mmCIF file with all atom_site columns, C-alpha atoms in Angstrom:
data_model
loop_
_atom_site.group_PDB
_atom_site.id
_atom_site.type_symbol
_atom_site.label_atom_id
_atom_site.label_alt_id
_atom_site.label_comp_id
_atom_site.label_asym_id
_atom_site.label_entity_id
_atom_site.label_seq_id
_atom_site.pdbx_PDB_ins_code
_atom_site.Cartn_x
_atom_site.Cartn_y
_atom_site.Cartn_z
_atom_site.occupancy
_atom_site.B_iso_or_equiv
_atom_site.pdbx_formal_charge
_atom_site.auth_seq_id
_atom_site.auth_comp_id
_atom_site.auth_asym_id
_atom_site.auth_atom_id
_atom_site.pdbx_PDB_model_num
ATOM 1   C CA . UNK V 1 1   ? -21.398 3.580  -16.604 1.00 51.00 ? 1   UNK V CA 1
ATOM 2   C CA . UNK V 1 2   ? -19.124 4.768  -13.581 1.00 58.00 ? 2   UNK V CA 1
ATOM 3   C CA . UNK V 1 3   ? -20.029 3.089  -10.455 1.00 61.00 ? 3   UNK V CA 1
ATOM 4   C CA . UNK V 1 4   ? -18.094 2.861  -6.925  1.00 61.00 ? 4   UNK V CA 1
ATOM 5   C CA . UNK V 1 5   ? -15.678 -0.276 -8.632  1.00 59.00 ? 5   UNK V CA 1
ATOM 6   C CA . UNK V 1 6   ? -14.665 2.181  -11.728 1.00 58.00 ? 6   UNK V CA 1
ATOM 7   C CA . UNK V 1 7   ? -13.252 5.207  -12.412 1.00 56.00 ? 7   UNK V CA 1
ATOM 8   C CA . UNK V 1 8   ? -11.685 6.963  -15.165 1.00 59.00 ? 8   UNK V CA 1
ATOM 9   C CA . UNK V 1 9   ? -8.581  8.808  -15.344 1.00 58.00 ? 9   UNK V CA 1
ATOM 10  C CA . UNK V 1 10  ? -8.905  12.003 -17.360 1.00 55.00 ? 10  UNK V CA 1
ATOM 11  C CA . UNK V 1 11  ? -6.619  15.105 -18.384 1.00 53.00 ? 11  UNK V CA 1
ATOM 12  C CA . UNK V 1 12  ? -3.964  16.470 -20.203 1.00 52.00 ? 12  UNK V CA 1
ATOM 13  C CA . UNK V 1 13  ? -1.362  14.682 -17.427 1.00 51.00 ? 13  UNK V CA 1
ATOM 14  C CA . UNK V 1 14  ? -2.652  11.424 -17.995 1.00 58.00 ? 14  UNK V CA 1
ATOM 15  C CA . UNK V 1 15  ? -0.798  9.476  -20.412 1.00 67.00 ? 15  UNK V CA 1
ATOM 16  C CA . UNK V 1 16  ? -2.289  6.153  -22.558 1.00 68.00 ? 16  UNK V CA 1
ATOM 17  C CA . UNK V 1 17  ? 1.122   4.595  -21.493 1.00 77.00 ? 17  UNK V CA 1
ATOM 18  C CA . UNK V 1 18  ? 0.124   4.545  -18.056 1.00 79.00 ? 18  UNK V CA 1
ATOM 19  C CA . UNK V 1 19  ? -2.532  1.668  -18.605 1.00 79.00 ? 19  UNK V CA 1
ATOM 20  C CA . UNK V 1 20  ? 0.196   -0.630 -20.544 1.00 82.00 ? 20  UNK V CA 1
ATOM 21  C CA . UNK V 1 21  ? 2.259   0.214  -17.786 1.00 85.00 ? 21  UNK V CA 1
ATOM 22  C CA . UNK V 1 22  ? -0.044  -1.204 -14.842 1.00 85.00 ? 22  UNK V CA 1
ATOM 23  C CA . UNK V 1 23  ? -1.027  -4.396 -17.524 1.00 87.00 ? 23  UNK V CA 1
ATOM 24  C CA . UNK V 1 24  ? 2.757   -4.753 -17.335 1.00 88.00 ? 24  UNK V CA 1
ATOM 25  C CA . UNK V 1 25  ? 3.421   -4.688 -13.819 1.00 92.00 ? 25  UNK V CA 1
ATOM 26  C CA . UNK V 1 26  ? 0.034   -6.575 -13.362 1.00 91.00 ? 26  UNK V CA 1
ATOM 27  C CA . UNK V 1 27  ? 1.554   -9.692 -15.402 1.00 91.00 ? 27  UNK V CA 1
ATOM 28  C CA . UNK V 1 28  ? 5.001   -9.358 -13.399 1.00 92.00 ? 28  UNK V CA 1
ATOM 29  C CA . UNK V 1 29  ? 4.341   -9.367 -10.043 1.00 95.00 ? 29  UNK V CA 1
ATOM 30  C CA . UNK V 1 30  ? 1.867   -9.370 -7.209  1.00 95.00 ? 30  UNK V CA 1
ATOM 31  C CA . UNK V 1 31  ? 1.743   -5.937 -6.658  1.00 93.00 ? 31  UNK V CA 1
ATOM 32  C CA . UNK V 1 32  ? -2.193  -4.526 -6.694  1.00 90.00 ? 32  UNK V CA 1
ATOM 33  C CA . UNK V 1 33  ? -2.613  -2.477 -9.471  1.00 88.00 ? 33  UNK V CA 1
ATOM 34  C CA . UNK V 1 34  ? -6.292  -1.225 -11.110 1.00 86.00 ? 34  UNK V CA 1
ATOM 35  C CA . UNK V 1 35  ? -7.323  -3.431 -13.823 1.00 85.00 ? 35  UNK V CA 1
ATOM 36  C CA . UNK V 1 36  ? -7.591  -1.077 -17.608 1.00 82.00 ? 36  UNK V CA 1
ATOM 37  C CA . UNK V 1 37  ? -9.664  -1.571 -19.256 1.00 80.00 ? 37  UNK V CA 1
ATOM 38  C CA . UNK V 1 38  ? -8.745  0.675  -22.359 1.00 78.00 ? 38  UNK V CA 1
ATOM 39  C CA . UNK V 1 39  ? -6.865  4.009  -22.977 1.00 76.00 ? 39  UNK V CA 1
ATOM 40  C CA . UNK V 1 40  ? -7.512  6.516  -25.498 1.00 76.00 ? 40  UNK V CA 1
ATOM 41  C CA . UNK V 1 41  ? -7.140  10.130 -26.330 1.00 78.00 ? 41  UNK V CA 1
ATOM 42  C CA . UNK V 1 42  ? -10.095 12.125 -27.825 1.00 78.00 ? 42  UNK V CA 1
ATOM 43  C CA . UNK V 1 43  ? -10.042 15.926 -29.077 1.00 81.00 ? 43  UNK V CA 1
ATOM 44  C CA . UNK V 1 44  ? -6.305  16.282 -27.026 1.00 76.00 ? 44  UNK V CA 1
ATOM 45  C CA . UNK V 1 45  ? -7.748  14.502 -23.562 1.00 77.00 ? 45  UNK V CA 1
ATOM 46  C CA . UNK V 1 46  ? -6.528  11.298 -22.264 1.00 76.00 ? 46  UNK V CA 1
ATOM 47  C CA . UNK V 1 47  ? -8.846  8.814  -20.739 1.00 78.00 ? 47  UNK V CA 1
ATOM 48  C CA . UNK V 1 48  ? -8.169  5.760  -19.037 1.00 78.00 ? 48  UNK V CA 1
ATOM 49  C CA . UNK V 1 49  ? -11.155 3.824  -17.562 1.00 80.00 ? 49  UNK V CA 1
ATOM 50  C CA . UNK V 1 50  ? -10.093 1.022  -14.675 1.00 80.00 ? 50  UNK V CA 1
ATOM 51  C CA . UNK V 1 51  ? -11.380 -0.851 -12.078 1.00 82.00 ? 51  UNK V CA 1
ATOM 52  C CA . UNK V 1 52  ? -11.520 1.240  -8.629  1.00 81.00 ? 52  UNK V CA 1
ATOM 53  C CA . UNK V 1 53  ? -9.030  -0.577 -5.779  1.00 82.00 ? 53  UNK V CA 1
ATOM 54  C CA . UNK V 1 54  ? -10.161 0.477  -2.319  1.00 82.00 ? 54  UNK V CA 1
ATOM 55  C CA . UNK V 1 55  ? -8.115  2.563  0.123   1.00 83.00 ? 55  UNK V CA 1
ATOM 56  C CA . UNK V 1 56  ? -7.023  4.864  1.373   1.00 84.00 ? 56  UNK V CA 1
ATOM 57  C CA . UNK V 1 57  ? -4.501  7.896  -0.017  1.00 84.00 ? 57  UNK V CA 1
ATOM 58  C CA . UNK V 1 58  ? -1.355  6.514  2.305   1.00 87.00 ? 58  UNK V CA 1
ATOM 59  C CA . UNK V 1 59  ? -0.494  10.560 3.173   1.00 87.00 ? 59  UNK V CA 1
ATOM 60  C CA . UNK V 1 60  ? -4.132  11.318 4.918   1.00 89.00 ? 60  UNK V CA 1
ATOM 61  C CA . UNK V 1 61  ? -3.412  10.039 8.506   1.00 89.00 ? 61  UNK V CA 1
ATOM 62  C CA . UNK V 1 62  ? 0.127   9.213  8.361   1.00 90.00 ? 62  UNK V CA 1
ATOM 63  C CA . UNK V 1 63  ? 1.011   11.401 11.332  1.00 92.00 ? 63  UNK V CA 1
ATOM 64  C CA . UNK V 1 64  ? -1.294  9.882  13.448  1.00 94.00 ? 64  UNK V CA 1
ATOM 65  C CA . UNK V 1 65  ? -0.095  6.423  12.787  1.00 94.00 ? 65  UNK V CA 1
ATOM 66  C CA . UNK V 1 66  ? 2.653   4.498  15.266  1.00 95.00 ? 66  UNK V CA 1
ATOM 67  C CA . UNK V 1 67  ? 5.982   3.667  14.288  1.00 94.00 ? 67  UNK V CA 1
ATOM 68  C CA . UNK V 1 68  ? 4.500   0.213  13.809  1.00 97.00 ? 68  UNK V CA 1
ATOM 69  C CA . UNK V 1 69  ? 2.271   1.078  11.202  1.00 95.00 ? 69  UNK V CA 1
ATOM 70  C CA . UNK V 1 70  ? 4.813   3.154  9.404   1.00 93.00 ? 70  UNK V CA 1
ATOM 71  C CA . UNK V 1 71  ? 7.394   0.811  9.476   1.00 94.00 ? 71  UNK V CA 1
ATOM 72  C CA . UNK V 1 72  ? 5.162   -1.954 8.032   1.00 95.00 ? 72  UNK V CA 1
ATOM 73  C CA . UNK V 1 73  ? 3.896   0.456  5.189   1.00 93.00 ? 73  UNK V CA 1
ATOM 74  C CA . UNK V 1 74  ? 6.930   1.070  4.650   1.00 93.00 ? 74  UNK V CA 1
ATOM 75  C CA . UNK V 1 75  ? 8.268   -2.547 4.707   1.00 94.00 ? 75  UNK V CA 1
ATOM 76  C CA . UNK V 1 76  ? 5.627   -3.159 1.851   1.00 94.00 ? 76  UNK V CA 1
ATOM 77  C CA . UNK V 1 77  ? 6.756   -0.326 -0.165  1.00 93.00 ? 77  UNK V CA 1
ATOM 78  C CA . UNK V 1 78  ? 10.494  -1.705 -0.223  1.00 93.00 ? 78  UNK V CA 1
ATOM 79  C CA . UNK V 1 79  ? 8.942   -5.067 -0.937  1.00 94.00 ? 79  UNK V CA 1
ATOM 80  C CA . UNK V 1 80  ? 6.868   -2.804 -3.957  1.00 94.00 ? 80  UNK V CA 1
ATOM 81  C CA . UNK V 1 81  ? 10.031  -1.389 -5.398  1.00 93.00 ? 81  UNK V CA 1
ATOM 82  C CA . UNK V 1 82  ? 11.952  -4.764 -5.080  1.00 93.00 ? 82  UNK V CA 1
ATOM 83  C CA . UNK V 1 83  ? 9.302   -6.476 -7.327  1.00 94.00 ? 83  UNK V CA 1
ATOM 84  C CA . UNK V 1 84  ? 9.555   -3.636 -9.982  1.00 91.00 ? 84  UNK V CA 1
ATOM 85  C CA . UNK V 1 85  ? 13.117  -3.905 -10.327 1.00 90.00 ? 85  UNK V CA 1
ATOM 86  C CA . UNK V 1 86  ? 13.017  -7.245 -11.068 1.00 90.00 ? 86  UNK V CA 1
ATOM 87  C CA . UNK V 1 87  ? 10.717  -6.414 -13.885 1.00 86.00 ? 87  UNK V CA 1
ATOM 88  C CA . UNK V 1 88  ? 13.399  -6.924 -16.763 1.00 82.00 ? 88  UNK V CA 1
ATOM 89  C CA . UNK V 1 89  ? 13.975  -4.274 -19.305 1.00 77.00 ? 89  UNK V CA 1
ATOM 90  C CA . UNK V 1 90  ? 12.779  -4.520 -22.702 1.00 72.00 ? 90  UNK V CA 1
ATOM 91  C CA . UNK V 1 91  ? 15.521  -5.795 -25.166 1.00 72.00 ? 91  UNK V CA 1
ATOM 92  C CA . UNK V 1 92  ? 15.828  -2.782 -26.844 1.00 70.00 ? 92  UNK V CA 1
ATOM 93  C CA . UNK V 1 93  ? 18.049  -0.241 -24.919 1.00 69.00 ? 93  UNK V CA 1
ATOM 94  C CA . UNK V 1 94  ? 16.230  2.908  -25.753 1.00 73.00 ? 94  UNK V CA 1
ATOM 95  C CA . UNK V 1 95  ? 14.998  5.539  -23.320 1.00 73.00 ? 95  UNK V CA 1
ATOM 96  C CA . UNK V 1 96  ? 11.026  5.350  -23.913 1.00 75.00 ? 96  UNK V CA 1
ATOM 97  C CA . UNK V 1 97  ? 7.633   4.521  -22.072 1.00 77.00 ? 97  UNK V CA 1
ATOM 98  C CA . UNK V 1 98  ? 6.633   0.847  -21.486 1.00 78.00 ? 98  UNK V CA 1
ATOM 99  C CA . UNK V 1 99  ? 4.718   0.809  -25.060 1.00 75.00 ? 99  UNK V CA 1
ATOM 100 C CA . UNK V 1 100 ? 8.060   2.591  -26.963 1.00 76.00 ? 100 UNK V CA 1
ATOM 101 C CA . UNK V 1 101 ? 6.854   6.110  -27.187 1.00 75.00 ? 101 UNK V CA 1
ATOM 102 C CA . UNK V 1 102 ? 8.321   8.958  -25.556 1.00 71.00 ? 102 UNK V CA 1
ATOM 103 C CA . UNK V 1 103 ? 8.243   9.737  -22.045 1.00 69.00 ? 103 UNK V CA 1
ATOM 104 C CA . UNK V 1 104 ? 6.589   12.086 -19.767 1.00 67.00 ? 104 UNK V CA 1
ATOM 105 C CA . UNK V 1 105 ? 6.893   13.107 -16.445 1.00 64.00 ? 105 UNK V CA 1
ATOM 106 C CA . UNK V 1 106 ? 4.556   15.579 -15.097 1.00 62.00 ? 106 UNK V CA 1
ATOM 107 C CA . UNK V 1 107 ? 7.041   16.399 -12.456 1.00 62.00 ? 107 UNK V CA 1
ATOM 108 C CA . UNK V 1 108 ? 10.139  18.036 -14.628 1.00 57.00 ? 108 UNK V CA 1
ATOM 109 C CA . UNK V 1 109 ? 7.960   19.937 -17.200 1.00 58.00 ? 109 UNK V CA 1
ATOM 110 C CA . UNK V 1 110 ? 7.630   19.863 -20.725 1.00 54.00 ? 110 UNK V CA 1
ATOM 111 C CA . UNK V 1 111 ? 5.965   16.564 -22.187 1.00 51.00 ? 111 UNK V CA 1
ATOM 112 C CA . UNK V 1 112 ? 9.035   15.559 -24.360 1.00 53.00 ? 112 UNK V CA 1
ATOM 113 C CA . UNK V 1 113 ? 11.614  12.866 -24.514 1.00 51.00 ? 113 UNK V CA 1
ATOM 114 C CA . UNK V 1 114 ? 14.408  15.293 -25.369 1.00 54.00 ? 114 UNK V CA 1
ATOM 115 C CA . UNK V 1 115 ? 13.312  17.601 -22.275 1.00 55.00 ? 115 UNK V CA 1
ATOM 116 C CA . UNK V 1 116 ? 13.695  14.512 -19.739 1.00 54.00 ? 116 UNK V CA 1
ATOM 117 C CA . UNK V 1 117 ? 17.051  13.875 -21.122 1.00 58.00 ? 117 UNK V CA 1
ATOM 118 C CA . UNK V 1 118 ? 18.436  17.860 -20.936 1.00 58.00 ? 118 UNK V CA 1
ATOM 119 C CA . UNK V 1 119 ? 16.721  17.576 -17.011 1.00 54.00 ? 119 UNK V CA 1
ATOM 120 C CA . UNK V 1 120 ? 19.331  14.527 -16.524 1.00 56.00 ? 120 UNK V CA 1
ATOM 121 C CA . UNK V 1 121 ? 22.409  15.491 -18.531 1.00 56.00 ? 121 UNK V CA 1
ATOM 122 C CA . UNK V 1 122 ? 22.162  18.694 -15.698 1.00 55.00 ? 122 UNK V CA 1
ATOM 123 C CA . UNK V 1 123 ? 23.126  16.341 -12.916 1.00 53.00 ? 123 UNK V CA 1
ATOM 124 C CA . UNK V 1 124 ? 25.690  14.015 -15.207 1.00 53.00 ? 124 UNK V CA 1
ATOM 125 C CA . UNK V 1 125 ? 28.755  15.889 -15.753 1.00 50.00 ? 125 UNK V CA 1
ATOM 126 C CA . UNK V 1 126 ? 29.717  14.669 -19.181 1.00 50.00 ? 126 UNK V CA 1
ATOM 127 C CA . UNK V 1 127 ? 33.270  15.031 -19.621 1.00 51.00 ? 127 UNK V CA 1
ATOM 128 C CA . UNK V 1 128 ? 36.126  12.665 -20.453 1.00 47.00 ? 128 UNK V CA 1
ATOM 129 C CA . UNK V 1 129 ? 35.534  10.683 -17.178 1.00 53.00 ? 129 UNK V CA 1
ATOM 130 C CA . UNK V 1 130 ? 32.160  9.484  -18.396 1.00 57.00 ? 130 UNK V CA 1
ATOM 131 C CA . UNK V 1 131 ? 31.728  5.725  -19.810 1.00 59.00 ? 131 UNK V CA 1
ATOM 132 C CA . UNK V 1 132 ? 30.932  5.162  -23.304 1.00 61.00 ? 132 UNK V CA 1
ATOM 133 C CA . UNK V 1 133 ? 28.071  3.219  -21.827 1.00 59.00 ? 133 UNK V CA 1
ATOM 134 C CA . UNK V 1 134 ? 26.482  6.240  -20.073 1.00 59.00 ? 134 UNK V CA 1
ATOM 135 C CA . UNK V 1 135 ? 27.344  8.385  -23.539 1.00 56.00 ? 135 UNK V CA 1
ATOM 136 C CA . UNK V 1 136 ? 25.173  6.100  -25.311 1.00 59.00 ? 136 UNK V CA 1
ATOM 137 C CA . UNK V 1 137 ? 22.459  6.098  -22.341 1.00 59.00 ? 137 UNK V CA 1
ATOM 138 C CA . UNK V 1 138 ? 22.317  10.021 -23.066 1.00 53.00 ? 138 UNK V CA 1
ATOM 139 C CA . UNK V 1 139 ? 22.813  10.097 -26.714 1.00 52.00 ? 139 UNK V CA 1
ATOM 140 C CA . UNK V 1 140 ? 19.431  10.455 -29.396 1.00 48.00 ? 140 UNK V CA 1
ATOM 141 C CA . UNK V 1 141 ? 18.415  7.807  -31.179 1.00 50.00 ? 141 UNK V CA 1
ATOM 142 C CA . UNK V 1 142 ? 15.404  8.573  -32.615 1.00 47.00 ? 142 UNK V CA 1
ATOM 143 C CA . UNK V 1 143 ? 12.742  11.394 -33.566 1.00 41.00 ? 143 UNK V CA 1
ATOM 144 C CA . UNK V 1 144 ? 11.959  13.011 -30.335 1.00 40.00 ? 144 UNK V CA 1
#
């Protein structure tokens, strides 16, 4: 049963990976994140039921907030980003979601690994200049 402390994530852009994903940054740092409780697909629709955590959507009244208040948001959400990139990366150097299947991001279209990658080789210019280490970063490694 849904109350005002739960809610469920549903839809075709909502990905299974995202609730290991918050479990993961939940266990690494101190940044609020929903609790999961599960995530599942059913007949090609993704659910994810979580705990609700209050607030507000930071864009609805941002103009009418002083440069103090925006500078302290914004002070958190360096201190957000500092925590997550001292989440270490997964011993395995593939490109994949936090549970090692492929990747999606709703933003660049297509719901493939192999489409992220041709988004990014479009701003790498891979010619004799680049590393072997960023060759290897774009190269396939496994069933996409």
């Amino acid at each position: 049963m849904l109350s005002k402390s739960r809610r469920v994530e549903i839809g075709s852009l909502t990905q299974p990976a995202e609730g290991a994903t918050m479990y993961m940054v939940a266990e690494n740092t101190s940044i609020p994140v929903p609790k999961v409780h599960c995530a599942f697909e059913r007949k090609g629709i993704n659910y994810t039921p979580m705990v609700r955590i209050p607030g507000k959507m930071l864009r609805l009244g941002w103009l009418d907030r002083s440069p103090e208040s925006k500078a302290k948001i914004l002070s958190q959400i360096k201190g957000i980003v500092d925590q997550l990139r001292l989440i270490p990366p997964p011993s395995d150097q593939v490109i994949s979601n936090i549970a090692g299947g492929p990747l999606f991001d709703s933003r660049l279209g297509g719901d493939r690994t192999m489409d992220l990658l041709i988004h990014y080789k479009n701003f790498i210019d891979i010619s004799a200049k680049t590393t072997m280490e960023m060759r290897s970063c774009l190269t396939q490694t496994g069933l996409w």
